[in-house]
Short mmCIF file of C-alpha atoms in Angstrom, two decimals:
data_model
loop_
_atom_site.label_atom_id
_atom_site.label_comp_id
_atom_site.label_asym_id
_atom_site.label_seq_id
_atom_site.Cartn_x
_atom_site.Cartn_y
_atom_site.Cartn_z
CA UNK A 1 0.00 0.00 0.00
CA UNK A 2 1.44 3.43 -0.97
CA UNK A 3 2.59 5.25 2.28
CA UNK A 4 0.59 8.52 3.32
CA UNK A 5 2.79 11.11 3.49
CA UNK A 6 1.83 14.81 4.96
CA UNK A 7 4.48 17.43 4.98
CA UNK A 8 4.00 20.00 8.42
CA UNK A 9 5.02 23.23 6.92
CA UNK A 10 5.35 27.17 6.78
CA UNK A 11 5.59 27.63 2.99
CA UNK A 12 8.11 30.31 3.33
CA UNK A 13 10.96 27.99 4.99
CA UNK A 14 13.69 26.86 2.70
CA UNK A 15 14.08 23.96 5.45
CA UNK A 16 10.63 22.77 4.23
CA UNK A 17 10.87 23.95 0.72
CA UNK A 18 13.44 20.64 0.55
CA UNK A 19 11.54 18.36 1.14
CA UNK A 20 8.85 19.59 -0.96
CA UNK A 21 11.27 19.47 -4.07
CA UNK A 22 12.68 16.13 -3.49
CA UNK A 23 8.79 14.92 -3.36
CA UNK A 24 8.09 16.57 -6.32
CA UNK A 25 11.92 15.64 -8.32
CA UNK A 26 11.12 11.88 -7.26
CA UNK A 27 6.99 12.09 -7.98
CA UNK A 28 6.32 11.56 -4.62
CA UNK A 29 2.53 12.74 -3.85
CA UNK A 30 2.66 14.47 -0.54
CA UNK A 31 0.30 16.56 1.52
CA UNK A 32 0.87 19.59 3.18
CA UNK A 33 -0.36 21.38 6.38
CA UNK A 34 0.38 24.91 6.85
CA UNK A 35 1.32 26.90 9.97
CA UNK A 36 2.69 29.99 10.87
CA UNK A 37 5.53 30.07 12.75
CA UNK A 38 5.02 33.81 13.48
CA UNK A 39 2.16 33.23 15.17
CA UNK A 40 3.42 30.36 17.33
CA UNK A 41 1.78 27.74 15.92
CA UNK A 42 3.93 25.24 16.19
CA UNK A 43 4.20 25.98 20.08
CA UNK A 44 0.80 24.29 20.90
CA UNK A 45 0.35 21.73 23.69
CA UNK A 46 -1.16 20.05 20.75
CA UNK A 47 1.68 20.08 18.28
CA UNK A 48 4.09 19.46 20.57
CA UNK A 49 2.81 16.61 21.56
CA UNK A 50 1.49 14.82 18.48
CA UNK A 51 4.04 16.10 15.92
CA UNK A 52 7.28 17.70 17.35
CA UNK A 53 7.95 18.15 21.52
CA UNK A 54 11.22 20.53 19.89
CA UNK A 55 8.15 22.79 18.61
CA UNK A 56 9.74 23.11 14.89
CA UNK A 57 8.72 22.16 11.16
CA UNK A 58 9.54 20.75 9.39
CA UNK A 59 7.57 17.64 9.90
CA UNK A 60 6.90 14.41 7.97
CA UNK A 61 4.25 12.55 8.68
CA UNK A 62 4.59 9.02 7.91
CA UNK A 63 0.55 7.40 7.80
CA UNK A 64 -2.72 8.93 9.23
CA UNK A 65 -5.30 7.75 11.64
CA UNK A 66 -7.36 4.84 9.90
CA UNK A 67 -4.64 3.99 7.37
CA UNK A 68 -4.05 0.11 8.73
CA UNK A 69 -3.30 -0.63 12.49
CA UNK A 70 -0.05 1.74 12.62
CA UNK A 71 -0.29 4.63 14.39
CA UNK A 72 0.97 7.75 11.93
CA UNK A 73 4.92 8.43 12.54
CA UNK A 74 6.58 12.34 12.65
CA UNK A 75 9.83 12.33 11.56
CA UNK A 76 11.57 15.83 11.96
CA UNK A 77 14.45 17.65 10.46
CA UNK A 78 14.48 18.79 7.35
CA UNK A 79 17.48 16.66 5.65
CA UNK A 80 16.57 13.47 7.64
CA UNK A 81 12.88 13.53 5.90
CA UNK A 82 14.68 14.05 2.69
CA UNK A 83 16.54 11.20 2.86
CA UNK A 84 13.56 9.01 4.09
CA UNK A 85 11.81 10.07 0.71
CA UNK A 86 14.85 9.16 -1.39
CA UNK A 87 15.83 6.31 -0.24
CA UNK A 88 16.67 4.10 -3.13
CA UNK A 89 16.49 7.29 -5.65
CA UNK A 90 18.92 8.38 -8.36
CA UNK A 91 19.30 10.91 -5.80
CA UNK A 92 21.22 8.99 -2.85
CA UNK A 93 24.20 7.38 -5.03
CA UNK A 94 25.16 3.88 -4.61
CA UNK A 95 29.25 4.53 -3.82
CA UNK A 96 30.04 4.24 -0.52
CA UNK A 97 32.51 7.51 -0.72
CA UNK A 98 30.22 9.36 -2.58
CA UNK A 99 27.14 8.92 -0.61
CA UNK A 100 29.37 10.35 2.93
CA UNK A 101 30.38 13.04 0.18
CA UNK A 102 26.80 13.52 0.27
CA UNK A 103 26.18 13.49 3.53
CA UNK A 104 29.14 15.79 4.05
CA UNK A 105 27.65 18.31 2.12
CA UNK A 106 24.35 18.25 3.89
CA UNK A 107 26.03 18.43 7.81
CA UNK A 108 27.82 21.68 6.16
CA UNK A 109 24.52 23.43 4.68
CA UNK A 110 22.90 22.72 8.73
CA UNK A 111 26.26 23.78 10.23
CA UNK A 112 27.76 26.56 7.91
CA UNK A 113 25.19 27.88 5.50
CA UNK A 114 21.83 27.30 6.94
CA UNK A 115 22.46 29.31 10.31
CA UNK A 116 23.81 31.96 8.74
CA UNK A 117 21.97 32.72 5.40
CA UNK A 118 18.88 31.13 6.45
CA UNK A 119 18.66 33.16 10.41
CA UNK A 120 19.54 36.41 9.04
CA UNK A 121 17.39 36.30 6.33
CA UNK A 122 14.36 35.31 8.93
CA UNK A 123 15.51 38.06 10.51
CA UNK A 124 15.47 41.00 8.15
CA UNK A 125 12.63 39.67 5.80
CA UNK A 126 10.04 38.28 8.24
CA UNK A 127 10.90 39.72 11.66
CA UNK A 128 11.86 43.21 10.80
CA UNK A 129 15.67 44.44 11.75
CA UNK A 130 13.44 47.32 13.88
CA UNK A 131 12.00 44.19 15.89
CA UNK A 132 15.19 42.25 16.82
CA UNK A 133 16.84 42.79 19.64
CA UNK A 134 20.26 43.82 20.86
CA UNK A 135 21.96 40.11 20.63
CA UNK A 136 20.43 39.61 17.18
CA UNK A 137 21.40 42.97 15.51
CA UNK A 138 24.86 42.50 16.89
CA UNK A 139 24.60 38.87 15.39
CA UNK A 140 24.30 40.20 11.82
CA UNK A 141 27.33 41.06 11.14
CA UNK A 142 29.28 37.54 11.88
CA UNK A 143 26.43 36.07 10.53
CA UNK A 144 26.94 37.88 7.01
CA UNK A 145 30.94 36.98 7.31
CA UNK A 146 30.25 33.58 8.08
CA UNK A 147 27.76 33.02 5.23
CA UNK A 148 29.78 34.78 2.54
CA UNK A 149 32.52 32.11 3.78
CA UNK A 150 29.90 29.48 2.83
CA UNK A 151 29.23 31.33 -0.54
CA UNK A 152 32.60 31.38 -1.69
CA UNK A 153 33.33 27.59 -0.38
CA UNK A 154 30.56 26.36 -2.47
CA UNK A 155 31.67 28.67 -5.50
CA UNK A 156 34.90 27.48 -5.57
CA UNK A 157 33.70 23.78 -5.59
CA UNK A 158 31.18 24.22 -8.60
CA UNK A 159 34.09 26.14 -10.82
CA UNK A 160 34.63 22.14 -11.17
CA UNK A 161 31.27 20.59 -11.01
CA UNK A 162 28.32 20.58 -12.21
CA UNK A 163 26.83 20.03 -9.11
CA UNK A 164 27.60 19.32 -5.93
CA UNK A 165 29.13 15.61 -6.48
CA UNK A 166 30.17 16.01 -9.79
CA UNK A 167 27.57 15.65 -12.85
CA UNK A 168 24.59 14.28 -11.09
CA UNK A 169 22.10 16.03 -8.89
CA UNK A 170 22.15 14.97 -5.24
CA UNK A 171 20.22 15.46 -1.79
CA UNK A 172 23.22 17.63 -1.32
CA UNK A 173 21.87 19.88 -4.15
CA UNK A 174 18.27 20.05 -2.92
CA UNK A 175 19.82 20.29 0.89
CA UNK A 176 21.83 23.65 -0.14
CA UNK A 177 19.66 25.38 -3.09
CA UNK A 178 16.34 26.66 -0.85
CA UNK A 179 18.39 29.32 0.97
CA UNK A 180 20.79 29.79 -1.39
CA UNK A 181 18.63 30.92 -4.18
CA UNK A 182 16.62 33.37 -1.89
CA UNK A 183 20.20 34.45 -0.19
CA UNK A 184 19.22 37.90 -1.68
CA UNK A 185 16.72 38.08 0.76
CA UNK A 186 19.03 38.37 3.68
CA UNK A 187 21.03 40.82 1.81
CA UNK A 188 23.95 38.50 0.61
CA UNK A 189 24.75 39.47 -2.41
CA UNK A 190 25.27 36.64 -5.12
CA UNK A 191 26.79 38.63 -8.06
CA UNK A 192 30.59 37.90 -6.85
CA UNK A 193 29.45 33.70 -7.03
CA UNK A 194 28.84 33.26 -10.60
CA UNK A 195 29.39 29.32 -10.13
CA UNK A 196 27.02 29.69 -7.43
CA UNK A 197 24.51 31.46 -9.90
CA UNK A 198 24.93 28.69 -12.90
CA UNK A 199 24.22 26.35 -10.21
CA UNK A 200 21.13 27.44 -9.39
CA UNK A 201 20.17 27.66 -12.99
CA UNK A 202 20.48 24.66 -13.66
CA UNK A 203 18.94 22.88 -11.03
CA UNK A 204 15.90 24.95 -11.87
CA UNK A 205 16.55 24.02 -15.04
CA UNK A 206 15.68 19.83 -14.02
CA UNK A 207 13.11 18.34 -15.13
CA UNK A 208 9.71 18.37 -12.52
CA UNK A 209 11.92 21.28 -10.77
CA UNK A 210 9.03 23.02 -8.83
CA UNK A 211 9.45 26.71 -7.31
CA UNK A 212 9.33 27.81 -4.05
CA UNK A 213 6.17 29.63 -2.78
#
């Protein structure tokens, strides 16, 4: 029986966004419930305890009530939900080295790039620099550094590739292209990353590529 699959969302995270273009890259039907993190939706007695107790999308649900005698499973984090969807996809390669290369790639976009391009742009498009407070603003800054340092890594890497691993499209791809696309967002500026730029081309470019909302 074909699994049930429900995607916990805000449409405006990249961290979701992923998961949503793996789904659609592998012609996965999956649902979607919407939430606003804004509004502290994800913060209900309710949600924490059905779906998330860390209070954070994005979350897969694996199932629903009714469908067989399993109760429905939440999986959370972004790139582990990912993988679960490609599992034995084009998108997970087969070589042992090249699937930690993978992996690799995707502990550096939650480590490096996500915390940086992803949190500052939160900040400045969503909660308003005039709403942050004195930490956060003082946060920009080595934020900015840091995520130009992750620009300029990844640059460097596709002056030789095609994509991340070479000439195939990866979960390292989809893991790093949400926030880097919309990096503008948070102010980085992506004309000095022209690799960067081709890149995202020509993901977009893939066939059943499907935007961000």
């Amino acid at each position: 029986m074909t699994e049930i699959l429900t995607l916990h969302e805000d449409p405006r995270s990249g961290n979701c966004y992923k998961i949503k273009l793996t789904a659609a890259l592998l012609g996965i039907p999956l649902a979607t419930h919407s939430y606003d993190i804004m509004a502290g939706e994800t913060r209900t007695p309710e949600f924490l305890q059905r779906a998330n107790s860390n209070g954070r999308i994005p979350v897969l649900q694996i199932g629903e009530h009714g469908d067989g005698d399993q109760e429905p499973r939440f999986l959370p984090e972004s790139n582990a939900a990912c993988w679960y969807l490609a599992h034995g996809s084009r998108l997970i390669p087969e070589d042992r080295f090249a699937q930690s290369d993978m992996l690799r790639w995707m502990f550096f976009e939650q480590y490096n790039h996500e915390p940086n391009i992803a949190t500052v742009r939160y900040w400045l498009k969503f909660v308003g620099q005039h709403n942050l407070t004195e930490h956060q603003t003082a946060q920009i800054m080595p934020k900015r550094i840091a995520g130009y340092d992750a620009l300029k890594l990844m640059d460097e890497h596709l002056a030789d590739h095609s994509f991340l691993l070479g000439d195939r499209l990866s979960l390292a791809d989809i893991a790093l292209f949400p926030y880097t696309h919309v990096a503008e967002e948070g102010g980085f500026g992506l004309d000095d990353y022209a690799h960067v730029c081709t890149w995202i081309k020509r993901i977009e470019g893939v066939p059943d590529f499907v935007p961000m909302a």
